[in-house]
Short mmCIF file of C-alpha atoms in Angstrom, two decimals:
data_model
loop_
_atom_site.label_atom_id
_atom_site.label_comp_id
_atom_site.label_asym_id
_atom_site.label_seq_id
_atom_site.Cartn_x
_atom_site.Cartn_y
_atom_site.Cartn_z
CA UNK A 1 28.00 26.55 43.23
CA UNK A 2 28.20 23.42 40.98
CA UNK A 3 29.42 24.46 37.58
CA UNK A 4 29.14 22.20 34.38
CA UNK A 5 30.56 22.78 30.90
CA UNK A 6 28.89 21.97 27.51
CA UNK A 7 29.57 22.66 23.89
CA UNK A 8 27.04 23.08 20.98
CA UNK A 9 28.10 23.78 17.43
CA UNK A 10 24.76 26.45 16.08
CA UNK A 11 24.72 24.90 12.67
CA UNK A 12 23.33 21.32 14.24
CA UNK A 13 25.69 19.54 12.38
CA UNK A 14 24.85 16.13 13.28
CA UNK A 15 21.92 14.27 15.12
CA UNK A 16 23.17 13.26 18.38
CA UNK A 17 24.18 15.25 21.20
CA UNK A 18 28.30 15.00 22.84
CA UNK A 19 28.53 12.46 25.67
CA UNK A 20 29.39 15.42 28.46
CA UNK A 21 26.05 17.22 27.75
CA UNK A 22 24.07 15.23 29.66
CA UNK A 23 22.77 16.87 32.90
CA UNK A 24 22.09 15.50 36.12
CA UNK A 25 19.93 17.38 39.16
CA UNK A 26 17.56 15.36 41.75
CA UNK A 27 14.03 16.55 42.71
CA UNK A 28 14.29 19.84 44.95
CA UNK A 29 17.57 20.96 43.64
CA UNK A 30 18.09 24.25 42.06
CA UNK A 31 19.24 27.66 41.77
CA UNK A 32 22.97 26.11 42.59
CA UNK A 33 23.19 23.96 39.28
CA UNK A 34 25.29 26.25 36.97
CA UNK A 35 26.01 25.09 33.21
CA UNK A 36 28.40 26.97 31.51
CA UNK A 37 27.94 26.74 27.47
CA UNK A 38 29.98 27.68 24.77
CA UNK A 39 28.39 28.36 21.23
CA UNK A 40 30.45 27.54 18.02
CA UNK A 41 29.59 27.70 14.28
CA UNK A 42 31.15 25.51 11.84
CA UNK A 43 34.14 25.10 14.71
CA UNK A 44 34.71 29.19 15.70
CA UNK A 45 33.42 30.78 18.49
CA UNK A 46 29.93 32.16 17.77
CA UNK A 47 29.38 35.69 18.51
CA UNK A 48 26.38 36.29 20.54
CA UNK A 49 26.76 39.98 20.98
CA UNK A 50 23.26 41.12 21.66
CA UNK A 51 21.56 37.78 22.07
CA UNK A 52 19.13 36.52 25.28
CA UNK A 53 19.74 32.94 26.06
CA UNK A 54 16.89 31.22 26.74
CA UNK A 55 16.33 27.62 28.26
CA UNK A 56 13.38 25.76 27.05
CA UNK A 57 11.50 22.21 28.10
CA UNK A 58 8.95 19.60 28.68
CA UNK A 59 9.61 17.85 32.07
CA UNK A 60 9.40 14.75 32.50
CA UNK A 61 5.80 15.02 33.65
CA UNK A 62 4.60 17.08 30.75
CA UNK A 63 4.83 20.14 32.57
CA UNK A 64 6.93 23.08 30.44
CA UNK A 65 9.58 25.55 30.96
CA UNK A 66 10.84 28.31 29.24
CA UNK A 67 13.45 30.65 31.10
CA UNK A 68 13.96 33.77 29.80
CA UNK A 69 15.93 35.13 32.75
CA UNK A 70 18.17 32.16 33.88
CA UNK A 71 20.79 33.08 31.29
CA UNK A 72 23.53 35.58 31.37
CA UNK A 73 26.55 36.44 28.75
CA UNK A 74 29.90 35.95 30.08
CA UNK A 75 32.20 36.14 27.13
CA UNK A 76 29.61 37.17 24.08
CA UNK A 77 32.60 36.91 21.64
CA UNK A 78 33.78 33.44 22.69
CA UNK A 79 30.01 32.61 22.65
CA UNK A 80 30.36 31.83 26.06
CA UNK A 81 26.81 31.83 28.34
CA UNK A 82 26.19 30.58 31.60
CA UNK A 83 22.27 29.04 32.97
CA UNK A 84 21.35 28.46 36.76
CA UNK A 85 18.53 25.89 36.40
CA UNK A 86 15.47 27.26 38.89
CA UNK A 87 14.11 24.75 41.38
CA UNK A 88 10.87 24.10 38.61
CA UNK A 89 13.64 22.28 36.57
CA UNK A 90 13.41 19.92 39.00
CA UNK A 91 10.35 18.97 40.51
CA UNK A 92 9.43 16.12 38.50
CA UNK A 93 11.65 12.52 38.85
CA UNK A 94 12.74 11.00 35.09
CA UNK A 95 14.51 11.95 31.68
CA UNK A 96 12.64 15.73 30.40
CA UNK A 97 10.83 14.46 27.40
CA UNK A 98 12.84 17.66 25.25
CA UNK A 99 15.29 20.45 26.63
CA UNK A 100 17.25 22.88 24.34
CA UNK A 101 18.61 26.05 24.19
CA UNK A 102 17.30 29.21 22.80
CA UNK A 103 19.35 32.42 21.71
CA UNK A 104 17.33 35.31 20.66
CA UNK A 105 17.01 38.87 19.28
CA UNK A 106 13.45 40.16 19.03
CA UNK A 107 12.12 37.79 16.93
CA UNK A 108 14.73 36.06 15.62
CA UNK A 109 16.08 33.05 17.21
CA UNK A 110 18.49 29.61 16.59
CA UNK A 111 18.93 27.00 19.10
CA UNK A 112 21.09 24.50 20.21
CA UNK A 113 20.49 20.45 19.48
CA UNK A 114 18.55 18.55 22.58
CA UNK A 115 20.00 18.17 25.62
CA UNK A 116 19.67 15.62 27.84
CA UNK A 117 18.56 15.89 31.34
CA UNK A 118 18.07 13.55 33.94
CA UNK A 119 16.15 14.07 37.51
CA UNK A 120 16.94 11.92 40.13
CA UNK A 121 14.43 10.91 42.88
CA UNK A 122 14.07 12.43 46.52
CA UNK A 123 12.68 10.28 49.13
CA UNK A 124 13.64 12.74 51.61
CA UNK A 125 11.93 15.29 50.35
CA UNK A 126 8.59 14.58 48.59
CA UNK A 127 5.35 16.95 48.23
CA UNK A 128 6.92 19.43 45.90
CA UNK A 129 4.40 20.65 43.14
CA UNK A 130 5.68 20.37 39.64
CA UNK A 131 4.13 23.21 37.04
CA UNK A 132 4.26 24.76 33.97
CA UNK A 133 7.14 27.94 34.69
CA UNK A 134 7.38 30.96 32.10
CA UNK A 135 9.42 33.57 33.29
CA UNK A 136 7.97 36.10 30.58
CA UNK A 137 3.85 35.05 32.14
CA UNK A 138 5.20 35.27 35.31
CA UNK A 139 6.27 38.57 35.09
CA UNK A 140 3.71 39.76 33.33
CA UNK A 141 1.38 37.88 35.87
CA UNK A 142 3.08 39.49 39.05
CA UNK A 143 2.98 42.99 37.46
CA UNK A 144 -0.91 42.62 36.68
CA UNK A 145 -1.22 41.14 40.41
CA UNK A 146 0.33 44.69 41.48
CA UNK A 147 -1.43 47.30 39.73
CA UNK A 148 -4.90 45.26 40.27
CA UNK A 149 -4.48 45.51 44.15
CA UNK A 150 -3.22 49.38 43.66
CA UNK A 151 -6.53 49.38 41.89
CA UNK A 152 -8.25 47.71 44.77
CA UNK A 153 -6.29 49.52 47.85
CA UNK A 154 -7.35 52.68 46.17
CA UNK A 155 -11.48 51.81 45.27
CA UNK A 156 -11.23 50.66 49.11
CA UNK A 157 -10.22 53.97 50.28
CA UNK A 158 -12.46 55.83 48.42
CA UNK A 159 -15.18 53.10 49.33
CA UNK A 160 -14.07 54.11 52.88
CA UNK A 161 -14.34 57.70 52.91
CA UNK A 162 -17.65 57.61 50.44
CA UNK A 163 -18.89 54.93 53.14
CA UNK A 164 -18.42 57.85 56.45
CA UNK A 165 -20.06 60.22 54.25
CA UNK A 166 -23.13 58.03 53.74
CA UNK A 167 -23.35 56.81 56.72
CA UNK A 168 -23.35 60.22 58.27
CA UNK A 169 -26.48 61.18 55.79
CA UNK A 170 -28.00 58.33 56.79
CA UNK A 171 -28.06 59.13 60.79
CA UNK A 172 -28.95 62.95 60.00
CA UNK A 173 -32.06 61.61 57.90
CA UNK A 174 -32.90 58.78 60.75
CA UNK A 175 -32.54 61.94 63.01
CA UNK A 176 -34.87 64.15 61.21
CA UNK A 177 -37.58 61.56 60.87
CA UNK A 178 -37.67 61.00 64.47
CA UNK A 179 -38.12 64.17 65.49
CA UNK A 180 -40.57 65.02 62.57
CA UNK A 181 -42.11 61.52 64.16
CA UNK A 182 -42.09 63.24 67.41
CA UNK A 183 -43.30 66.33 66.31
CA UNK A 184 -46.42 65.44 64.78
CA UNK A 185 -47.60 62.56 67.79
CA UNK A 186 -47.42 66.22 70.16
CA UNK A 187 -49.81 67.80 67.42
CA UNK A 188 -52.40 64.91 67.57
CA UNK A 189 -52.37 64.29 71.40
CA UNK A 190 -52.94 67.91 72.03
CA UNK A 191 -55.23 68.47 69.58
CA UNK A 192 -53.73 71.94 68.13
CA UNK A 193 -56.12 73.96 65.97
CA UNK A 194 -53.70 73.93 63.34
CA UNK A 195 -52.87 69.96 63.08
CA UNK A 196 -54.79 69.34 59.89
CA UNK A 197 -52.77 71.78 57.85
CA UNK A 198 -49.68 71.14 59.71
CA UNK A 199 -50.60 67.49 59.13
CA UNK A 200 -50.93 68.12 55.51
CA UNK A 201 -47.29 69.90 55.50
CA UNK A 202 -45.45 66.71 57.11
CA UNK A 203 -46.67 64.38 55.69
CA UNK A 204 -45.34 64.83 51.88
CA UNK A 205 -41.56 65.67 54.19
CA UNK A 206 -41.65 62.50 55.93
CA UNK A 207 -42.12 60.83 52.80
CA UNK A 208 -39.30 62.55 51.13
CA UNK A 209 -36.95 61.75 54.13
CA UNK A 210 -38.11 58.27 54.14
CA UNK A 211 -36.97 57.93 50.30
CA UNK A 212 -33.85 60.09 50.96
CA UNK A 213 -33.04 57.30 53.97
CA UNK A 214 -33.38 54.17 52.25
CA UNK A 215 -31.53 55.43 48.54
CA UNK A 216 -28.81 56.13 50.87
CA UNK A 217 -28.96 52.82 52.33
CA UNK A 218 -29.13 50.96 48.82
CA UNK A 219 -25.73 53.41 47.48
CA UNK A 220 -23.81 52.35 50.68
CA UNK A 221 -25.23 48.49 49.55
CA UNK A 222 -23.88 49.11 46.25
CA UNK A 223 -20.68 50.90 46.98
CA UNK A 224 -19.54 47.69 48.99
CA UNK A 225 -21.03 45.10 46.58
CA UNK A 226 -19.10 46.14 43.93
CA UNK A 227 -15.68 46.26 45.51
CA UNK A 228 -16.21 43.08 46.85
CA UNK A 229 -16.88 41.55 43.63
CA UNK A 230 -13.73 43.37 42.64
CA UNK A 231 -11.55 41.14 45.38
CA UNK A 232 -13.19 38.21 44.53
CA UNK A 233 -12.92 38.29 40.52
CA UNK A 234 -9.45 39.63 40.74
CA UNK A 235 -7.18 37.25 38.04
CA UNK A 236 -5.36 35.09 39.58
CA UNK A 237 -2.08 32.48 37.96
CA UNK A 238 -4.24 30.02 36.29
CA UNK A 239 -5.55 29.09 32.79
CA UNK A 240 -8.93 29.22 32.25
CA UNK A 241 -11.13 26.16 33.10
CA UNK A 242 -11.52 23.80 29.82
CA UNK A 243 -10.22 23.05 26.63
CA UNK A 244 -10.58 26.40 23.99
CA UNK A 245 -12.48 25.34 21.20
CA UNK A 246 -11.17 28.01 18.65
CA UNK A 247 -8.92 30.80 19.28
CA UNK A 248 -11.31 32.96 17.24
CA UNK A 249 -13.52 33.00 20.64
CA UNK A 250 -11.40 34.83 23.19
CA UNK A 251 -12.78 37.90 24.24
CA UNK A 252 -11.14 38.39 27.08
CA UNK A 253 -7.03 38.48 28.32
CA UNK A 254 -6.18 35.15 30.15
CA UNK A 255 -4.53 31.92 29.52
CA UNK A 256 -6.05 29.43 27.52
CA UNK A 257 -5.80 25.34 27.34
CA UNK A 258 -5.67 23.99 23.94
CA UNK A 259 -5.06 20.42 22.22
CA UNK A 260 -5.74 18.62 19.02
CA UNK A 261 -9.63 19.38 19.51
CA UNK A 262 -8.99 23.15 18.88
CA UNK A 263 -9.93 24.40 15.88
CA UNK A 264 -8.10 27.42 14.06
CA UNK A 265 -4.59 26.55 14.90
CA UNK A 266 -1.78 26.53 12.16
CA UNK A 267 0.16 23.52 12.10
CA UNK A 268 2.57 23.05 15.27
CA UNK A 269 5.46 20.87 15.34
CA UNK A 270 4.84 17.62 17.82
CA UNK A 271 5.72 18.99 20.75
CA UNK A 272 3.64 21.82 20.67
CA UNK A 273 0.38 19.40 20.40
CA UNK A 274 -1.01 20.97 23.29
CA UNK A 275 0.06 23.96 25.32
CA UNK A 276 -1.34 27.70 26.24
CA UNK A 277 -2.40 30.39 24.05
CA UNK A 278 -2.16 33.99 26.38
CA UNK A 279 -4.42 36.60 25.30
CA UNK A 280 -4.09 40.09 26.01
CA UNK A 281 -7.38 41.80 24.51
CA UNK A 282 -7.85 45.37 24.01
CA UNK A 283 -11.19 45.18 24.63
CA UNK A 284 -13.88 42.03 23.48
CA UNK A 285 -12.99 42.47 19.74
CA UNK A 286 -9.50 43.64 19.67
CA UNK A 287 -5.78 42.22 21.18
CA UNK A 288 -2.69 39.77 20.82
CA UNK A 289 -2.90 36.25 20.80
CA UNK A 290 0.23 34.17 21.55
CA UNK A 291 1.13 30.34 21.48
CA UNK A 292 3.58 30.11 24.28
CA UNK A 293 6.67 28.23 23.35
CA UNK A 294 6.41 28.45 19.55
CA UNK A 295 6.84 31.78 18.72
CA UNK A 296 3.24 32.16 17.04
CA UNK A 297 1.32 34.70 17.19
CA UNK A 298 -1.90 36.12 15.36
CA UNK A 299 -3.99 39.35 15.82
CA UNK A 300 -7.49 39.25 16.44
CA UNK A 301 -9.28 42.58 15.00
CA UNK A 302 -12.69 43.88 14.83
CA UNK A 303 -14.36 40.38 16.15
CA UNK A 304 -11.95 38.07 13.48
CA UNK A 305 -8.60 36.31 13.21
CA UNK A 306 -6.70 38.96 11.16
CA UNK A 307 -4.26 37.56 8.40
CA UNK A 308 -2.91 34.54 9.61
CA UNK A 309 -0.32 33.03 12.92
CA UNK A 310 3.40 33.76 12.13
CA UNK A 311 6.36 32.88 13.42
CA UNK A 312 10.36 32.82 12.65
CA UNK A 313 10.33 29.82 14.29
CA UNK A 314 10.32 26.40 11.46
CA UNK A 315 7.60 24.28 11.15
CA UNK A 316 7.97 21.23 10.14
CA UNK A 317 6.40 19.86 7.12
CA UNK A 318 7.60 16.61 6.31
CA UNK A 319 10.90 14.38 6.74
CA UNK A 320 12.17 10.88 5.55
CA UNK A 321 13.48 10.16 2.13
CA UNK A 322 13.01 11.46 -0.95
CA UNK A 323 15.41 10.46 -4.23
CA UNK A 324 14.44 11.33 -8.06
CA UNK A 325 10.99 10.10 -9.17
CA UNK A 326 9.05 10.06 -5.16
CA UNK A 327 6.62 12.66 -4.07
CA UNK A 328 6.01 14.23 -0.61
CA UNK A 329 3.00 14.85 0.89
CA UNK A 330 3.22 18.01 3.37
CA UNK A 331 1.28 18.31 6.51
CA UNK A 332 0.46 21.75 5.47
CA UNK A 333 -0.95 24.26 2.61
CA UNK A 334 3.09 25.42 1.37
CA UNK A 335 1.73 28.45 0.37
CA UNK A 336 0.66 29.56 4.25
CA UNK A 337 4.54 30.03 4.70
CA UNK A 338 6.98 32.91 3.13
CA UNK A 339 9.87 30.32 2.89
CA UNK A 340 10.66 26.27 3.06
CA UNK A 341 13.84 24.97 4.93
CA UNK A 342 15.16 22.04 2.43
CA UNK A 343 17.43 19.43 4.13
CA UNK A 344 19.56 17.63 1.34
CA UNK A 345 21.96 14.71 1.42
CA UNK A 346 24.55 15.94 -1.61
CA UNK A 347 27.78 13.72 -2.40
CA UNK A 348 30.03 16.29 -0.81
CA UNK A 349 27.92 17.83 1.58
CA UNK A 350 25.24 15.36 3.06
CA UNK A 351 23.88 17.41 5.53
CA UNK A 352 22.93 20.56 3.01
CA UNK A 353 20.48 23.31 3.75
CA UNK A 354 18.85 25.67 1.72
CA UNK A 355 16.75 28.52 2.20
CA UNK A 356 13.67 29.08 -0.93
CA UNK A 357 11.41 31.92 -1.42
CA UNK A 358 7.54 29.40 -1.92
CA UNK A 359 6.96 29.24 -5.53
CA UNK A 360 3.95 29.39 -7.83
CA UNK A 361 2.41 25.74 -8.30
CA UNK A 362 3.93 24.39 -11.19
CA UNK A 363 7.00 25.95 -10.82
CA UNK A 364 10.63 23.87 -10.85
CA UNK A 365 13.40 24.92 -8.64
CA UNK A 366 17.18 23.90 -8.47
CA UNK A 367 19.19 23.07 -5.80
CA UNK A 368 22.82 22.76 -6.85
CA UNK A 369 25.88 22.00 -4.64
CA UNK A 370 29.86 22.13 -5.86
CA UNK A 371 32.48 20.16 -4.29
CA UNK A 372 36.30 19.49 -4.58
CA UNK A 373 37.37 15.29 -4.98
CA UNK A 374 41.12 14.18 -3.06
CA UNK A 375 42.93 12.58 -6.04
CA UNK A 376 46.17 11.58 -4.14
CA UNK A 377 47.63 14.72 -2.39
CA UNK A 378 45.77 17.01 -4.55
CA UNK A 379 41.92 18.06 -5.81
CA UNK A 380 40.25 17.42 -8.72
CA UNK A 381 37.50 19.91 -10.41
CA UNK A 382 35.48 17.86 -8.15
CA UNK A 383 31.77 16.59 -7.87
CA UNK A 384 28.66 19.18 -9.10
CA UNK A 385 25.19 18.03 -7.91
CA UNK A 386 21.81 19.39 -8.84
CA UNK A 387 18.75 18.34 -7.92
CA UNK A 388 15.13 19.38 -9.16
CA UNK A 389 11.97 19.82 -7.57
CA UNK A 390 8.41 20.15 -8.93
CA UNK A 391 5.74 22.31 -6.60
CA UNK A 392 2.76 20.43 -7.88
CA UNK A 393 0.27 21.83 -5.88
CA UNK A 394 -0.20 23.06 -2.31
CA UNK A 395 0.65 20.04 -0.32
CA UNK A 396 2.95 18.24 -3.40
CA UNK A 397 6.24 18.66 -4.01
CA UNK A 398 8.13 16.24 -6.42
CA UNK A 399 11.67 15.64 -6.99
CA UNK A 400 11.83 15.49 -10.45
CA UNK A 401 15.78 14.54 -11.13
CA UNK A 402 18.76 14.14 -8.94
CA UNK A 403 22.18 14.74 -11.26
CA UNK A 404 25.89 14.23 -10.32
CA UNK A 405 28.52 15.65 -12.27
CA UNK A 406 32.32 14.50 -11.61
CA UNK A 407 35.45 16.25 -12.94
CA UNK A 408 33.64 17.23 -16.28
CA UNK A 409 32.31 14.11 -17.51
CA UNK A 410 28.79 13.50 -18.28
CA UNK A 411 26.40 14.13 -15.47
CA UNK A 412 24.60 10.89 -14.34
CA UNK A 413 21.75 10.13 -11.98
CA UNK A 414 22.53 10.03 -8.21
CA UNK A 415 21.57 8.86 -5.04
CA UNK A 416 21.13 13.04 -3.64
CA UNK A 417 17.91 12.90 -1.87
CA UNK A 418 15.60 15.38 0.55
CA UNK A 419 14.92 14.74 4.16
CA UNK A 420 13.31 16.92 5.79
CA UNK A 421 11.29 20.28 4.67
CA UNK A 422 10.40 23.26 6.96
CA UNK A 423 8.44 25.87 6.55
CA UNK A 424 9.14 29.34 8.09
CA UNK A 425 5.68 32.18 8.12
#
């Protein structure tokens, strides 16, 4: 088995990924493509006692993939993990438009940065289907497809059985009728003094038989009808036909297509544009919706949308540049989310993050940041930066000043800035 190494620091320090984590594979390879990866934080091993690895991306034909299963924990304290990449990793020729890694407990999760991977072409081999692959659908899927043909084998058997039983009633009646047929044709041909009131007595019979004959023809009718409607409407792998117009409208457990045309989704980061929302309802009024891939999910109760999609997985909101005096525009209402993800470039730390409960609009918050300045061999008190931010209204948020502090002096504007904000439900 082909074995490759890669390293990822958690923290994301940095933007681009190391040269040797770059992965090759060629169209119809897979299940012998084994990438060993080691997990550090801030330089140490990073223990992932506990955690599910989990591979996750969009192939180079659109098509997605998240493994849940591909993943197992060699050396959890060294942060060690190795991945065999399944043959739907490689179905589809071209550079996967985003791959990363996933680890995860419950709900919580951290990944790595992107990784690139590259499928080669096969002329050799061609014809091989490239699809959407979810470990976690497909074994829910296969585990619905068994206990709905249990269900089916069983309604057969009884259909079976139920179906001898009929049929049986039905020749005794057939049986009956011919003989009460028989009966009364000897009555009229020999002209019996009693074949008026006999007559009179058969007739009402014959009808009843009659009735009893063809209500056992229209159960046995019925009876095979309906578990042949069974067979036939039994779900099957695939999403439901069409784009879903609003989430609010699923009354039923399936998959469903959605894009920017759907109405009622919360805001998704860009490569969760479009994708599949599962379903698994309860009844018509009643179940768990899901957006697979992002970690959203929202309850529908009594008929509604209950409370609104979360997720511990960040949205983003907005990124560029923003010194003292500019103003940022989010994509989404700030107050739909429990806390914002602040990136900020300090003098001694330029790739700072900080976690902040939302505020009330109007409120200010502070972001500070203390560092120690090389004088020579030794360190000076150092450099302390604050920066303030205004929440003007839902969508607003202003930096109001950026301050620098060195060794005691004065503090004087600075060049700290934001670049990116996240938002976490």
């Amino acid at each position: 088995m082909a074995n490759q190494d890669l390293f990822f620091d958690i923290t994301k320090q940095g933007t681009e990924q190391e040269k040797q984590q770059y992965i090759i594979s060629r169209v119809g390879d897979g299940g012998l493509k084994a990438i060993t990866i080691t997990v550090y934080s801030n330089g140490r091993p990073y223990n992932i006692t506990d955690l599910t690895p989990v591979f996750e991306g969009v192939k180079p034909d659109g098509e997605r993939i998240i493994d849940t299963t591909g993943g197992l924990v060699l050396d959890p304290r060294n942060g060690v993990f190795r991945y065999i990449l399944p043959q739907q990793a490689s179905t589809a020729e071209g550079d996967y438009q985003q791959a990363f890694f996933k680890l995860k407990r419950g709900e919580q999760t951290d990944s790595s940065l992107e990784v690139r991977i590259r499928v080669l072409k096969n002329k050799v081999e061609f014809g091989i289907n490239s699809e959407s692959y979810f470990t976690e659908y497909q074994k829910e899927l296969e585990r619905l497809r068994t206990t709905v043909n249990t269900g089916i084998e069983e309604l057969k058997h009884t259909a079976e059985a139920t179906e001898v039983k009929i049929n049986s009633e039905v020749e005794t009646a057939k049986a009956l009728d011919t003989q009460l047929k028989a009966l009364q044709s000897a009555i009229n041909s020999n002209q019996l003094a009693t074949r008026e009131d006999l007559t009179s007595q058969i007739k009402p019979l014959s009808d009843q038989v009659v009735a009893f004959t063809n209500s056992l023809e229209t159960t046995k009718d019925t009876v095979n009808a309906n578990v042949q409607k069974l067979v036939d409407t039994k779900m099957d792998a695939g999403v439901a036909p069409g784009v879903l117009s609003n989430p609010a409208n699923i009354t039923k457990s399936g998959n469903y297509y959605y894009n920017s045309s759907t109405q009622g989704l919360p805001t998704l980061n860009g490569s969760n544009a479009n994708g599949i929302i599962q379903a698994v309802m309860r009844d018509e009024n009643n179940g768990m919706l899901s957006i697979l891939g992002t970690g959203l999910t929202r309850e529908k109760y009594k008929g509604k949308l209950y409370d609104r999609w979360k997720s511990s997985t960040p949205i983003l909101l907005w990124s560029g540049r923003a010194s003292s005096g500019d103003t940022v525009q989010l994509k989404d209402d700030v107050h739909n989310y429990g806390q914002l993800i602040i990136n900020v470039t300090f003098t001694s730390n330029r790739h700072a993050t900080h976690f902040v409960t939302v505020p009330n609009n109007g409120e200010t918050l502070y972001l500070n940041n203390i560092g120690l300045r090389s004088s020579g061999n030794g360190y000076k008190n150092g450099y302390l930066d604050e920066l303030s931010i205004l929440f003007k209204d839902n969508n607003r948020i202003q930096v109001v000043k950026s301050l620098l502090a060195t060794d005691g002096e004065q503090a004087i504007n600075s060049d700290t800035a934001i670049t990116a904000i996240y938002g976490i439900y």
